[in-house]
Amino acid sequence: MTARALGRRRGAMSGTAWIGIAVAALAAWSFSGLDVSGSRLVALPAMLARMFGQFFPPDVEYGRASVVPAILESIQIAWFGTLVGAVLSLPLGLAAAGNLFPRASRAIKPVLAAIRAVPEILLAIYFVPVVGLGAFAGTLAIGLHSVGTLAKLTADVVESMDERPVEAVSASGGGSASVLRFAVLPQVLPEIVALWLFRFEINVRASAVLGVVGAGGIGGVLLNTLRYRAFPEAGAVVVLTVVVVLAIDAVSGALRERLVRE
Amino acid sequence: MNSIVNGMVNGRPVPPSRVRGRVLAAVALLLLAGLTAWSAAGIGVTLEVFLNASRIGRLVEESFPPAWNFWPRLVKPLLETVQIAILGTLFGGIAALPLAVLAARTVSPSRPLYWLSRNVMNVLRTMPDLFWAMLFASAVGFGPFAGSLALTVFTVAVVSKLTSESAESIDLKLTEAVRASGGNWLETVWFSVLPQVLPQYVSYVLYAFELNVRASTVLGLVGAGGIGMVLNTQRTTFQYARVTMIVLFIFAVVLAIEQLSAAARRRLV
């Protein structure tokens, strides 16, 4: 395998050269278009050190009183949004599986792709005027986007499952309800639940930024502390966010491993 | 539904391991239900708003039709957005490679370096892209420079993680061969590790580029350059017909670049 990879590499040399030229041209174009310069890059480490230096020690009292509640709100948004996404995506994802429902699949998949193409924060911009500022708008945004991603991944899992149980159930006279209940769900559900957990980890990060457009959670707090250059307070936001996200990743990752292994 | 009494489920005896399994499942379900109730209460979930048709109607009225004639003011910010994504991918892609090699268990030159780079990677991954954008905008000032830096860090986080996993699963016989013929650590990396992970690494960089194009469209919401800056102005002044126009523009560009990048990745792998 390795020998083949090496051989292919040598054969593709001229192609590689072209790609190199294209990348260099794109880089040059991007450099010229932006406010990036050598002198700014040289000054960067000192600027970062100055700011991050002021983050420490973080303001513990502010962390306790203002940061922790906002982070908890972000977690609530992520949890409930993931739940909404999971509940709605299960039937949609099954219907979008090409091996079970070919016609429905062709109709649903483009819709899911369209939902996925809009980032959560853009969805939140539309939900805020309808339901008002706050966590509920963020939850709806996370929920809707999760439907798009989870239904697609659910369909992928179903499409790559073992088809033999399906044949067995229908051969012994089972209708499509029995096929779903006895042949499809038992084999795909653990993997799908693992996907939900993984989506929850992603949604924690996504919900953390929704506060930027007023949709609740910790993002608005960070934006405000930085706007007023309240760096010890911003330090509390950053440190607590890192700790909480690491903890959630660890718990959720362990659960996922158990689910997929069993 | 199932009542568990003295090791009996619904009056029938079951092996103790199954009882424990069911008790655990019940506790887990209760925990999840509690988490859900806590979240719903904290968020203030209500279905009432959906019955408030007038608000939805007004939003739709204000958002459609999109302000088509707004497009000339979007071209330059959109190009800037793509440029931010390109620079972030380029810087981040380059920086990710050494970190990935150090963080791959089977290849890393020393335990402490492995441990350190692994943890750096994990901490980098905890922070969402817009958090980095806010931090850099605050450190270097508003503008696309802050955005490119944010995406650089984001790219390092994504690409180094994936590449280190690929590096851990390479064929170690080649590595041994280089070492046996007198190669030092750097030479084993150069002649055996890099050639083996290169195709996957390039496809991860392209994947990161897709993520970056998506992310770069909203960086401007926190002042880090690109079309998001225009979006933020129109959003805060409730020009939703223009917001819709911007979203459609973003949508088209994201889909187009994704198609291009996906095609390039297919050719690679």
Short mmCIF file of C-alpha atoms in Angstrom, two decimals:
data_model
loop_
_atom_site.label_atom_id
_atom_site.label_comp_id
_atom_site.label_asym_id
_atom_site.label_seq_id
_atom_site.Cartn_x
_atom_site.Cartn_y
_atom_site.Cartn_z
CA MET A 1 0.00 0.00 0.00
CA THR A 2 2.79 2.34 0.98
CA ALA A 3 4.81 1.50 -2.09
CA ARG A 4 1.80 2.27 -4.22
CA ALA A 5 1.25 5.58 -2.44
CA LEU A 6 4.88 6.52 -3.06
CA GLY A 7 4.65 5.52 -6.72
CA ARG A 8 1.54 7.57 -7.21
CA ARG A 9 3.22 10.53 -5.60
CA ARG A 10 6.12 10.46 -8.02
CA GLY A 11 3.75 10.14 -10.98
CA ALA A 12 1.71 13.15 -9.82
CA MET A 13 4.73 15.46 -9.53
CA SER A 14 3.74 17.82 -12.32
CA GLY A 15 0.24 18.03 -10.87
CA THR A 16 1.76 18.86 -7.49
CA ALA A 17 3.73 21.71 -9.03
CA TRP A 18 0.56 23.19 -10.49
CA ILE A 19 -1.21 22.91 -7.15
CA GLY A 20 1.77 24.63 -5.50
CA ILE A 21 1.55 27.53 -7.95
CA ALA A 22 -2.21 27.82 -7.46
CA VAL A 23 -1.86 27.83 -3.65
CA ALA A 24 0.89 30.48 -3.84
CA ALA A 25 -1.26 32.65 -6.11
CA LEU A 26 -4.27 32.36 -3.80
CA ALA A 27 -2.08 33.18 -0.81
CA ALA A 28 -0.63 36.24 -2.54
CA TRP A 29 -4.12 37.42 -3.52
CA SER A 30 -5.34 36.98 0.06
CA PHE A 31 -2.32 38.77 1.53
CA SER A 32 -2.78 41.75 -0.77
CA GLY A 33 -6.49 41.99 0.01
CA LEU A 34 -6.27 41.96 3.80
CA ASP A 35 -4.72 44.15 6.45
CA VAL A 36 -2.06 41.52 7.11
CA SER A 37 1.55 42.66 7.00
CA GLY A 38 4.96 41.44 8.08
CA SER A 39 5.27 44.12 10.72
CA ARG A 40 1.87 43.25 12.24
CA LEU A 41 2.85 39.58 12.37
CA VAL A 42 6.14 40.47 14.07
CA ALA A 43 4.32 42.61 16.65
CA LEU A 44 1.71 39.91 17.26
CA PRO A 45 3.36 37.80 19.98
CA ALA A 46 3.96 40.84 22.19
CA MET A 47 0.36 42.03 21.76
CA LEU A 48 -1.04 38.61 22.59
CA ALA A 49 1.25 38.24 25.59
CA ARG A 50 0.13 41.63 26.87
CA MET A 51 -3.57 40.78 26.59
CA PHE A 52 -3.40 37.22 27.87
CA GLY A 53 -1.13 38.45 30.66
CA GLN A 54 -3.96 40.68 31.84
CA PHE A 55 -6.34 37.69 31.85
CA PHE A 56 -4.43 36.32 34.84
CA PRO A 57 -5.33 36.07 37.59
CA PRO A 58 -8.96 35.79 36.43
CA ASP A 59 -11.63 37.64 38.41
CA VAL A 60 -12.96 34.83 40.61
CA GLU A 61 -15.89 36.79 42.06
CA TYR A 62 -17.07 37.80 38.57
CA GLY A 63 -16.65 34.21 37.46
CA ARG A 64 -18.87 32.94 40.25
CA ALA A 65 -21.55 35.60 39.95
CA SER A 66 -21.80 36.18 36.18
CA VAL A 67 -19.82 33.64 34.18
CA VAL A 68 -21.05 30.38 35.72
CA PRO A 69 -24.78 31.17 35.22
CA ALA A 70 -24.13 32.17 31.59
CA ILE A 71 -22.15 28.99 30.91
CA LEU A 72 -24.94 26.92 32.46
CA GLU A 73 -27.37 28.68 30.16
CA SER A 74 -25.20 27.75 27.16
CA ILE A 75 -25.26 24.11 28.29
CA GLN A 76 -29.04 24.24 28.66
CA ILE A 77 -29.36 25.66 25.14
CA ALA A 78 -27.07 22.95 23.77
CA TRP A 79 -28.85 20.16 25.62
CA PHE A 80 -32.38 21.14 24.73
CA GLY A 81 -31.41 22.07 21.17
CA THR A 82 -29.72 18.69 20.68
CA LEU A 83 -32.80 16.97 22.10
CA VAL A 84 -35.10 18.81 19.70
CA GLY A 85 -32.74 17.93 16.86
CA ALA A 86 -32.53 14.28 17.90
CA VAL A 87 -36.30 13.80 18.25
CA LEU A 88 -37.09 15.44 14.91
CA SER A 89 -34.14 13.95 13.03
CA LEU A 90 -34.85 10.30 13.81
CA PRO A 91 -37.96 9.92 11.64
CA LEU A 92 -36.55 12.33 9.04
CA GLY A 93 -33.24 10.47 8.92
CA LEU A 94 -34.94 7.09 8.52
CA ALA A 95 -37.09 8.51 5.73
CA ALA A 96 -33.98 9.98 4.09
CA ALA A 97 -32.19 6.60 3.98
CA GLY A 98 -31.92 5.65 0.33
CA ASN A 99 -31.94 1.91 1.01
CA LEU A 100 -35.28 2.07 2.88
CA PHE A 101 -37.23 4.84 1.15
CA PRO A 102 -35.54 5.74 -2.15
CA ARG A 103 -38.14 8.26 -3.25
CA ALA A 104 -38.49 10.08 0.06
CA SER A 105 -34.70 10.11 0.29
CA ARG A 106 -34.33 12.04 -2.94
CA ALA A 107 -36.86 14.62 -1.73
CA ILE A 108 -35.52 15.07 1.81
CA LYS A 109 -31.75 15.10 1.32
CA PRO A 110 -31.55 18.45 -0.53
CA VAL A 111 -33.66 20.06 2.20
CA LEU A 112 -31.28 18.75 4.85
CA ALA A 113 -28.29 20.05 2.87
CA ALA A 114 -29.90 23.48 2.69
CA ILE A 115 -30.50 23.56 6.46
CA ARG A 116 -26.90 22.52 7.11
CA ALA A 117 -25.54 25.26 4.85
CA VAL A 118 -26.86 28.00 7.18
CA PRO A 119 -24.74 28.40 10.33
CA GLU A 120 -26.61 28.38 13.67
CA ILE A 121 -25.80 31.98 14.34
CA LEU A 122 -27.50 33.11 11.12
CA LEU A 123 -30.60 31.11 12.08
CA ALA A 124 -30.51 32.81 15.48
CA ILE A 125 -30.56 36.21 13.76
CA TYR A 126 -34.00 35.28 12.38
CA PHE A 127 -35.31 33.70 15.57
CA VAL A 128 -34.47 36.67 17.81
CA PRO A 129 -37.11 39.04 16.35
CA VAL A 130 -39.76 36.31 16.55
CA VAL A 131 -39.27 34.98 20.08
CA GLY A 132 -37.30 37.86 21.58
CA LEU A 133 -33.74 38.16 22.86
CA GLY A 134 -32.50 35.29 25.00
CA ALA A 135 -31.86 31.60 25.29
CA PHE A 136 -35.03 30.42 23.56
CA ALA A 137 -34.00 31.93 20.23
CA GLY A 138 -30.64 30.19 20.55
CA THR A 139 -32.28 26.87 21.38
CA LEU A 140 -34.43 27.03 18.25
CA ALA A 141 -31.40 27.84 16.11
CA ILE A 142 -29.37 24.96 17.55
CA GLY A 143 -32.37 22.63 17.25
CA LEU A 144 -33.07 23.45 13.61
CA HIS A 145 -29.43 23.16 12.54
CA SER A 146 -29.10 19.88 14.44
CA VAL A 147 -32.07 18.45 12.53
CA GLY A 148 -30.13 19.10 9.32
CA THR A 149 -26.92 17.47 10.49
CA LEU A 150 -28.36 14.62 12.56
CA ALA A 151 -30.91 13.50 9.97
CA LYS A 152 -28.16 13.33 7.35
CA LEU A 153 -25.85 11.32 9.59
CA THR A 154 -28.73 9.06 10.65
CA ALA A 155 -29.46 8.34 6.99
CA ASP A 156 -25.75 7.58 6.44
CA VAL A 157 -25.75 5.09 9.32
CA VAL A 158 -28.91 3.38 8.07
CA GLU A 159 -27.55 3.23 4.52
CA SER A 160 -24.42 1.41 5.68
CA MET A 161 -26.19 -1.10 7.93
CA ASP A 162 -26.40 -4.85 7.44
CA GLU A 163 -29.29 -5.49 5.01
CA ARG A 164 -29.76 -9.18 5.84
CA PRO A 165 -32.02 -8.69 8.91
CA VAL A 166 -34.28 -6.48 6.76
CA GLU A 167 -34.64 -9.30 4.22
CA ALA A 168 -35.23 -11.80 7.01
CA VAL A 169 -38.07 -9.79 8.55
CA SER A 170 -39.78 -9.04 5.24
CA ALA A 171 -39.31 -12.63 4.07
CA SER A 172 -41.17 -13.83 7.15
CA GLY A 173 -44.05 -11.50 6.32
CA GLY A 174 -43.17 -8.37 8.32
CA GLY A 175 -44.47 -5.02 7.06
CA SER A 176 -42.36 -1.85 7.01
CA ALA A 177 -43.22 -1.12 10.66
CA SER A 178 -41.87 -4.51 11.69
CA VAL A 179 -38.80 -4.05 9.52
CA LEU A 180 -38.05 -0.75 11.29
CA ARG A 181 -38.75 -2.14 14.75
CA PHE A 182 -36.95 -5.51 14.47
CA ALA A 183 -34.34 -5.14 11.73
CA VAL A 184 -33.32 -1.48 11.45
CA LEU A 185 -33.56 0.20 14.85
CA PRO A 186 -31.80 -2.51 16.91
CA GLN A 187 -28.66 -2.30 14.82
CA VAL A 188 -28.49 1.43 14.13
CA LEU A 189 -29.73 2.93 17.40
CA PRO A 190 -26.48 2.71 19.43
CA GLU A 191 -24.55 4.42 16.66
CA ILE A 192 -27.25 7.07 16.27
CA VAL A 193 -27.31 7.81 19.99
CA ALA A 194 -23.53 8.17 19.83
CA LEU A 195 -24.07 10.72 17.04
CA TRP A 196 -26.48 12.64 19.27
CA LEU A 197 -23.87 12.79 22.02
CA PHE A 198 -21.23 13.95 19.55
CA ARG A 199 -23.63 16.59 18.28
CA PHE A 200 -24.17 17.72 21.87
CA GLU A 201 -20.41 18.30 22.22
CA ILE A 202 -20.45 20.39 19.02
CA ASN A 203 -23.58 22.24 20.13
CA VAL A 204 -21.97 23.26 23.42
CA ARG A 205 -19.40 25.15 21.36
CA ALA A 206 -22.04 26.50 18.98
CA SER A 207 -24.31 27.70 21.79
CA ALA A 208 -21.35 29.36 23.49
CA VAL A 209 -21.14 31.92 20.67
CA LEU A 210 -24.86 32.60 20.12
CA GLY A 211 -24.82 35.36 22.74
CA VAL A 212 -23.01 37.48 20.17
CA VAL A 213 -26.38 38.11 18.47
CA GLY A 214 -28.33 38.18 21.73
CA ALA A 215 -29.48 34.56 21.68
CA GLY A 216 -28.36 33.71 25.22
CA GLY A 217 -25.39 32.07 26.89
CA ILE A 218 -21.77 32.91 27.54
CA GLY A 219 -20.89 34.53 24.19
CA GLY A 220 -22.53 37.84 25.04
CA VAL A 221 -20.63 37.98 28.33
CA LEU A 222 -17.26 37.51 26.61
CA LEU A 223 -18.15 40.13 23.99
CA ASN A 224 -19.01 42.67 26.68
CA THR A 225 -16.01 42.04 28.91
CA LEU A 226 -13.69 42.41 25.91
CA ARG A 227 -15.52 45.50 24.65
CA TYR A 228 -14.89 47.25 27.96
CA ARG A 229 -11.39 45.74 28.09
CA ALA A 230 -12.22 44.13 31.43
CA PHE A 231 -9.47 41.54 31.00
CA PRO A 232 -9.53 39.74 34.39
CA GLU A 233 -13.26 39.24 33.84
CA ALA A 234 -12.64 38.00 30.28
CA GLY A 235 -10.00 35.69 31.72
CA ALA A 236 -12.65 34.17 33.98
CA VAL A 237 -14.85 33.52 30.93
CA VAL A 238 -12.05 31.87 28.97
CA VAL A 239 -10.76 29.69 31.81
CA LEU A 240 -14.22 28.51 32.87
CA THR A 241 -15.27 27.82 29.26
CA VAL A 242 -12.18 25.71 28.64
CA VAL A 243 -12.66 23.73 31.87
CA VAL A 244 -16.39 23.12 31.33
CA VAL A 245 -16.00 22.11 27.68
CA LEU A 246 -13.13 19.75 28.51
CA ALA A 247 -15.27 18.13 31.22
CA ILE A 248 -18.29 17.73 28.93
CA ASP A 249 -16.10 16.30 26.14
CA ALA A 250 -14.60 13.77 28.57
CA VAL A 251 -17.96 12.54 29.90
CA SER A 252 -19.66 12.48 26.51
CA GLY A 253 -16.65 10.86 24.84
CA ALA A 254 -16.56 8.06 27.42
CA LEU A 255 -20.29 7.42 26.94
CA ARG A 256 -19.89 7.33 23.18
CA GLU A 257 -17.07 4.85 23.39
CA ARG A 258 -19.22 2.52 25.51
CA LEU A 259 -22.18 2.86 23.16
CA VAL A 260 -20.27 2.02 20.01
CA ARG A 261 -18.21 -0.75 21.63
CA GLU A 262 -21.22 -2.67 22.93
CA MET B 1 -43.84 0.56 32.92
CA ASN B 2 -41.57 -2.06 34.46
CA SER B 3 -41.84 -2.41 38.22
CA ILE B 4 -38.74 -3.79 39.85
CA VAL B 5 -39.43 -5.40 43.23
CA ASN B 6 -36.95 -7.63 45.09
CA GLY B 7 -35.12 -8.72 41.97
CA MET B 8 -38.39 -9.40 40.15
CA VAL B 9 -39.41 -7.50 37.03
CA ASN B 10 -43.17 -7.46 36.47
CA GLY B 11 -43.41 -10.38 38.90
CA ARG B 12 -40.91 -12.52 36.99
CA PRO B 13 -37.46 -13.34 38.35
CA VAL B 14 -34.53 -12.09 36.30
CA PRO B 15 -30.78 -12.63 36.73
CA PRO B 16 -29.16 -10.06 39.04
CA SER B 17 -27.00 -8.61 36.28
CA ARG B 18 -30.12 -7.75 34.29
CA VAL B 19 -31.74 -6.15 37.33
CA ARG B 20 -28.67 -4.02 37.82
CA GLY B 21 -28.75 -3.12 34.12
CA ARG B 22 -32.35 -2.02 34.35
CA VAL B 23 -31.79 -0.03 37.53
CA LEU B 24 -28.86 1.70 35.84
CA ALA B 25 -30.97 2.40 32.76
CA ALA B 26 -33.76 3.82 34.93
CA VAL B 27 -31.31 6.06 36.82
CA ALA B 28 -29.79 7.23 33.54
CA LEU B 29 -33.22 8.03 32.09
CA LEU B 30 -34.21 9.94 35.23
CA LEU B 31 -30.96 11.88 35.02
CA LEU B 32 -31.56 12.74 31.38
CA ALA B 33 -35.17 13.74 32.09
CA GLY B 34 -33.97 15.92 34.96
CA LEU B 35 -31.33 17.55 32.74
CA THR B 36 -34.01 18.22 30.15
CA ALA B 37 -36.46 19.72 32.66
CA TRP B 38 -33.68 21.89 34.10
CA SER B 39 -32.78 23.11 30.61
CA ALA B 40 -36.37 23.80 29.62
CA ALA B 41 -36.93 25.82 32.79
CA GLY B 42 -33.68 27.76 32.36
CA ILE B 43 -34.35 28.59 28.72
CA GLY B 44 -38.00 29.44 29.27
CA VAL B 45 -39.20 27.09 26.57
CA THR B 46 -42.71 27.94 25.48
CA LEU B 47 -44.81 27.09 22.48
CA GLU B 48 -46.88 30.23 22.90
CA VAL B 49 -44.64 32.25 20.59
CA PHE B 50 -45.46 30.03 17.65
CA LEU B 51 -49.09 30.95 18.03
CA ASN B 52 -48.10 34.59 17.83
CA ALA B 53 -48.50 34.61 14.06
CA SER B 54 -48.34 38.38 13.72
CA ARG B 55 -44.69 38.49 14.79
CA ILE B 56 -43.74 35.72 12.40
CA GLY B 57 -45.75 37.40 9.66
CA ARG B 58 -43.98 40.70 10.24
CA LEU B 59 -40.54 39.09 10.11
CA VAL B 60 -41.38 37.33 6.87
CA GLU B 61 -42.74 40.58 5.45
CA GLU B 62 -39.59 42.45 6.42
CA SER B 63 -37.22 39.71 5.21
CA PHE B 64 -38.82 39.03 1.83
CA PRO B 65 -38.29 39.80 -0.91
CA PRO B 66 -34.53 40.12 -0.33
CA ALA B 67 -32.98 43.52 -1.13
CA TRP B 68 -31.61 42.42 -4.50
CA ASN B 69 -30.13 45.85 -5.27
CA PHE B 70 -27.88 45.54 -2.22
CA TRP B 71 -25.53 43.09 -3.94
CA PRO B 72 -22.90 45.57 -5.25
CA ARG B 73 -22.03 46.39 -1.66
CA LEU B 74 -21.50 42.71 -0.85
CA VAL B 75 -18.93 41.68 -3.45
CA LYS B 76 -15.86 43.17 -1.78
CA PRO B 77 -16.71 41.94 1.75
CA LEU B 78 -17.42 38.50 0.35
CA LEU B 79 -14.02 38.34 -1.38
CA GLU B 80 -12.48 39.46 1.90
CA THR B 81 -14.29 36.60 3.62
CA VAL B 82 -12.78 34.07 1.20
CA GLN B 83 -9.34 35.66 1.64
CA ILE B 84 -9.63 35.32 5.42
CA ALA B 85 -10.50 31.65 5.01
CA ILE B 86 -7.55 31.07 2.65
CA LEU B 87 -4.98 32.71 4.92
CA GLY B 88 -6.35 31.01 8.02
CA THR B 89 -6.21 27.63 6.30
CA LEU B 90 -2.70 28.26 4.98
CA PHE B 91 -1.16 29.48 8.26
CA GLY B 92 -3.06 26.93 10.32
CA GLY B 93 -2.32 24.08 7.95
CA ILE B 94 1.41 24.76 8.12
CA ALA B 95 1.43 25.11 11.91
CA ALA B 96 -0.66 21.97 12.39
CA LEU B 97 1.85 19.61 10.81
CA PRO B 98 4.66 19.75 13.43
CA LEU B 99 2.10 19.72 16.24
CA ALA B 100 0.44 16.63 14.75
CA VAL B 101 3.76 14.78 14.51
CA LEU B 102 4.61 15.61 18.13
CA ALA B 103 1.14 14.56 19.28
CA ALA B 104 1.16 11.17 17.53
CA ARG B 105 2.03 8.57 20.17
CA THR B 106 3.94 6.18 17.92
CA VAL B 107 6.00 8.90 16.25
CA SER B 108 6.53 11.53 18.96
CA PRO B 109 10.20 11.89 19.98
CA SER B 110 9.57 12.07 23.72
CA ARG B 111 6.85 11.40 26.30
CA PRO B 112 6.71 14.90 27.80
CA LEU B 113 6.52 16.49 24.33
CA TYR B 114 3.75 14.07 23.36
CA TRP B 115 1.83 14.84 26.54
CA LEU B 116 2.29 18.61 26.15
CA SER B 117 1.28 18.78 22.47
CA ARG B 118 -1.71 16.52 23.07
CA ASN B 119 -2.98 18.83 25.80
CA VAL B 120 -2.34 21.96 23.76
CA MET B 121 -4.42 20.38 21.01
CA ASN B 122 -7.27 19.53 23.37
CA VAL B 123 -7.37 23.01 24.90
CA LEU B 124 -7.29 24.65 21.46
CA ARG B 125 -10.27 22.55 20.44
CA THR B 126 -12.43 23.61 23.38
CA MET B 127 -12.80 27.20 22.17
CA PRO B 128 -15.30 27.96 19.39
CA ASP B 129 -14.05 29.90 16.34
CA LEU B 130 -15.92 33.08 17.29
CA PHE B 131 -14.29 33.09 20.74
CA TRP B 132 -10.89 33.17 19.07
CA ALA B 133 -12.19 35.91 16.79
CA MET B 134 -13.31 38.00 19.78
CA LEU B 135 -9.98 37.49 21.55
CA PHE B 136 -7.90 38.39 18.49
CA ALA B 137 -10.11 41.35 17.59
CA SER B 138 -9.54 42.62 21.10
CA ALA B 139 -5.77 42.05 20.91
CA VAL B 140 -4.99 43.40 17.40
CA GLY B 141 -8.05 45.54 16.68
CA PHE B 142 -11.11 45.06 14.46
CA GLY B 143 -10.59 43.83 10.91
CA PRO B 144 -9.79 40.80 8.78
CA PHE B 145 -6.33 40.34 10.37
CA ALA B 146 -8.07 39.27 13.58
CA GLY B 147 -10.29 36.93 11.57
CA SER B 148 -7.37 35.24 9.81
CA LEU B 149 -5.64 34.69 13.14
CA ALA B 150 -8.80 33.18 14.65
CA LEU B 151 -9.16 30.78 11.73
CA THR B 152 -5.45 29.95 11.95
CA VAL B 153 -5.91 28.69 15.51
CA PHE B 154 -9.14 26.94 14.58
CA THR B 155 -7.41 25.20 11.64
CA VAL B 156 -4.50 24.11 13.83
CA ALA B 157 -7.00 22.59 16.26
CA VAL B 158 -8.88 20.63 13.59
CA VAL B 159 -6.04 19.56 11.30
CA SER B 160 -3.50 18.62 14.00
CA LYS B 161 -6.00 16.36 15.75
CA LEU B 162 -6.98 14.49 12.58
CA THR B 163 -3.43 14.29 11.23
CA SER B 164 -2.01 12.99 14.50
CA GLU B 165 -4.59 10.20 14.39
CA SER B 166 -3.50 9.33 10.86
CA ALA B 167 0.16 9.43 11.91
CA GLU B 168 -0.59 6.97 14.70
CA SER B 169 -1.92 4.44 12.21
CA ILE B 170 0.93 4.54 9.66
CA ASP B 171 3.04 1.53 8.71
CA LEU B 172 5.91 1.56 11.25
CA LYS B 173 8.08 -0.84 9.25
CA LEU B 174 9.16 2.03 7.01
CA THR B 175 10.03 4.11 10.07
CA GLU B 176 12.15 1.26 11.41
CA ALA B 177 13.86 0.87 8.05
CA VAL B 178 14.91 4.53 8.02
CA ARG B 179 16.13 4.29 11.61
CA ALA B 180 18.00 1.04 10.91
CA SER B 181 19.88 2.68 8.07
CA GLY B 182 21.12 5.35 10.46
CA GLY B 183 18.44 8.02 10.16
CA ASN B 184 17.85 10.34 13.11
CA TRP B 185 14.36 11.29 14.32
CA LEU B 186 13.95 14.15 11.87
CA GLU B 187 14.95 11.91 8.98
CA THR B 188 12.49 9.19 9.99
CA VAL B 189 9.74 11.82 10.05
CA TRP B 190 10.80 13.27 6.70
CA PHE B 191 11.29 9.99 4.84
CA SER B 192 8.70 7.70 6.41
CA VAL B 193 6.02 9.58 8.39
CA LEU B 194 5.33 12.55 6.14
CA PRO B 195 5.10 10.61 2.85
CA GLN B 196 2.58 8.28 4.46
CA VAL B 197 0.32 10.91 6.04
CA LEU B 198 0.60 13.50 3.25
CA PRO B 199 -2.49 12.53 1.20
CA GLN B 200 -4.69 12.42 4.31
CA TYR B 201 -3.16 15.62 5.65
CA VAL B 202 -3.97 17.48 2.43
CA SER B 203 -7.54 16.21 2.51
CA TYR B 204 -7.87 17.38 6.14
CA VAL B 205 -6.58 20.81 5.15
CA LEU B 206 -9.20 21.00 2.40
CA TYR B 207 -11.85 19.92 4.90
CA ALA B 208 -10.66 22.66 7.27
CA PHE B 209 -10.89 25.10 4.37
CA GLU B 210 -14.57 24.22 3.94
CA LEU B 211 -15.17 24.77 7.66
CA ASN B 212 -13.23 28.03 7.47
CA VAL B 213 -15.26 29.43 4.58
CA ARG B 214 -18.38 28.75 6.63
CA ALA B 215 -16.87 30.25 9.78
CA SER B 216 -15.40 33.27 8.01
CA THR B 217 -18.85 34.47 6.95
CA VAL B 218 -19.86 35.14 10.56
CA LEU B 219 -16.52 36.38 11.97
CA GLY B 220 -17.63 39.94 11.22
CA LEU B 221 -20.38 39.66 13.85
CA VAL B 222 -17.60 40.24 16.40
CA GLY B 223 -15.65 42.68 14.22
CA ALA B 224 -13.17 40.23 12.74
CA GLY B 225 -13.70 41.18 9.09
CA GLY B 226 -15.54 39.87 6.08
CA ILE B 227 -19.19 39.94 5.07
CA GLY B 228 -20.27 39.42 8.67
CA MET B 229 -19.38 43.07 9.38
CA VAL B 230 -22.00 44.20 6.86
CA LEU B 231 -24.41 41.62 8.25
CA ASN B 232 -23.97 42.99 11.75
CA THR B 233 -24.73 46.57 10.70
CA GLN B 234 -27.89 45.54 8.84
CA ARG B 235 -28.98 43.21 11.66
CA THR B 236 -28.66 45.80 14.39
CA THR B 237 -30.59 48.36 12.32
CA PHE B 238 -33.31 45.77 11.52
CA GLN B 239 -32.80 45.88 7.74
CA TYR B 240 -33.95 42.29 7.38
CA ALA B 241 -34.50 42.43 3.61
CA ARG B 242 -30.77 43.16 3.37
CA VAL B 243 -29.98 40.49 5.96
CA THR B 244 -31.78 37.95 3.76
CA MET B 245 -29.82 39.12 0.73
CA ILE B 246 -26.57 38.64 2.67
CA VAL B 247 -27.61 35.20 3.89
CA LEU B 248 -28.46 34.14 0.32
CA PHE B 249 -25.05 35.39 -0.84
CA ILE B 250 -23.30 33.48 1.94
CA PHE B 251 -25.35 30.41 1.15
CA ALA B 252 -24.38 30.44 -2.53
CA VAL B 253 -20.68 30.95 -1.88
CA VAL B 254 -20.48 28.33 0.87
CA LEU B 255 -22.17 25.74 -1.34
CA ALA B 256 -20.01 26.58 -4.36
CA ILE B 257 -16.73 26.39 -2.45
CA GLU B 258 -17.83 23.19 -0.74
CA GLN B 259 -18.47 21.57 -4.13
CA LEU B 260 -15.03 22.66 -5.37
CA SER B 261 -13.25 21.47 -2.26
CA ALA B 262 -15.16 18.18 -2.12
CA ALA B 263 -14.25 17.52 -5.75
CA ALA B 264 -10.59 18.20 -4.98
CA ARG B 265 -10.74 15.86 -1.98
CA ARG B 266 -12.32 13.09 -4.05
CA ARG B 267 -9.48 13.34 -6.55
CA LEU B 268 -6.96 13.08 -3.73
CA VAL B 269 -8.35 10.05 -1.93
#
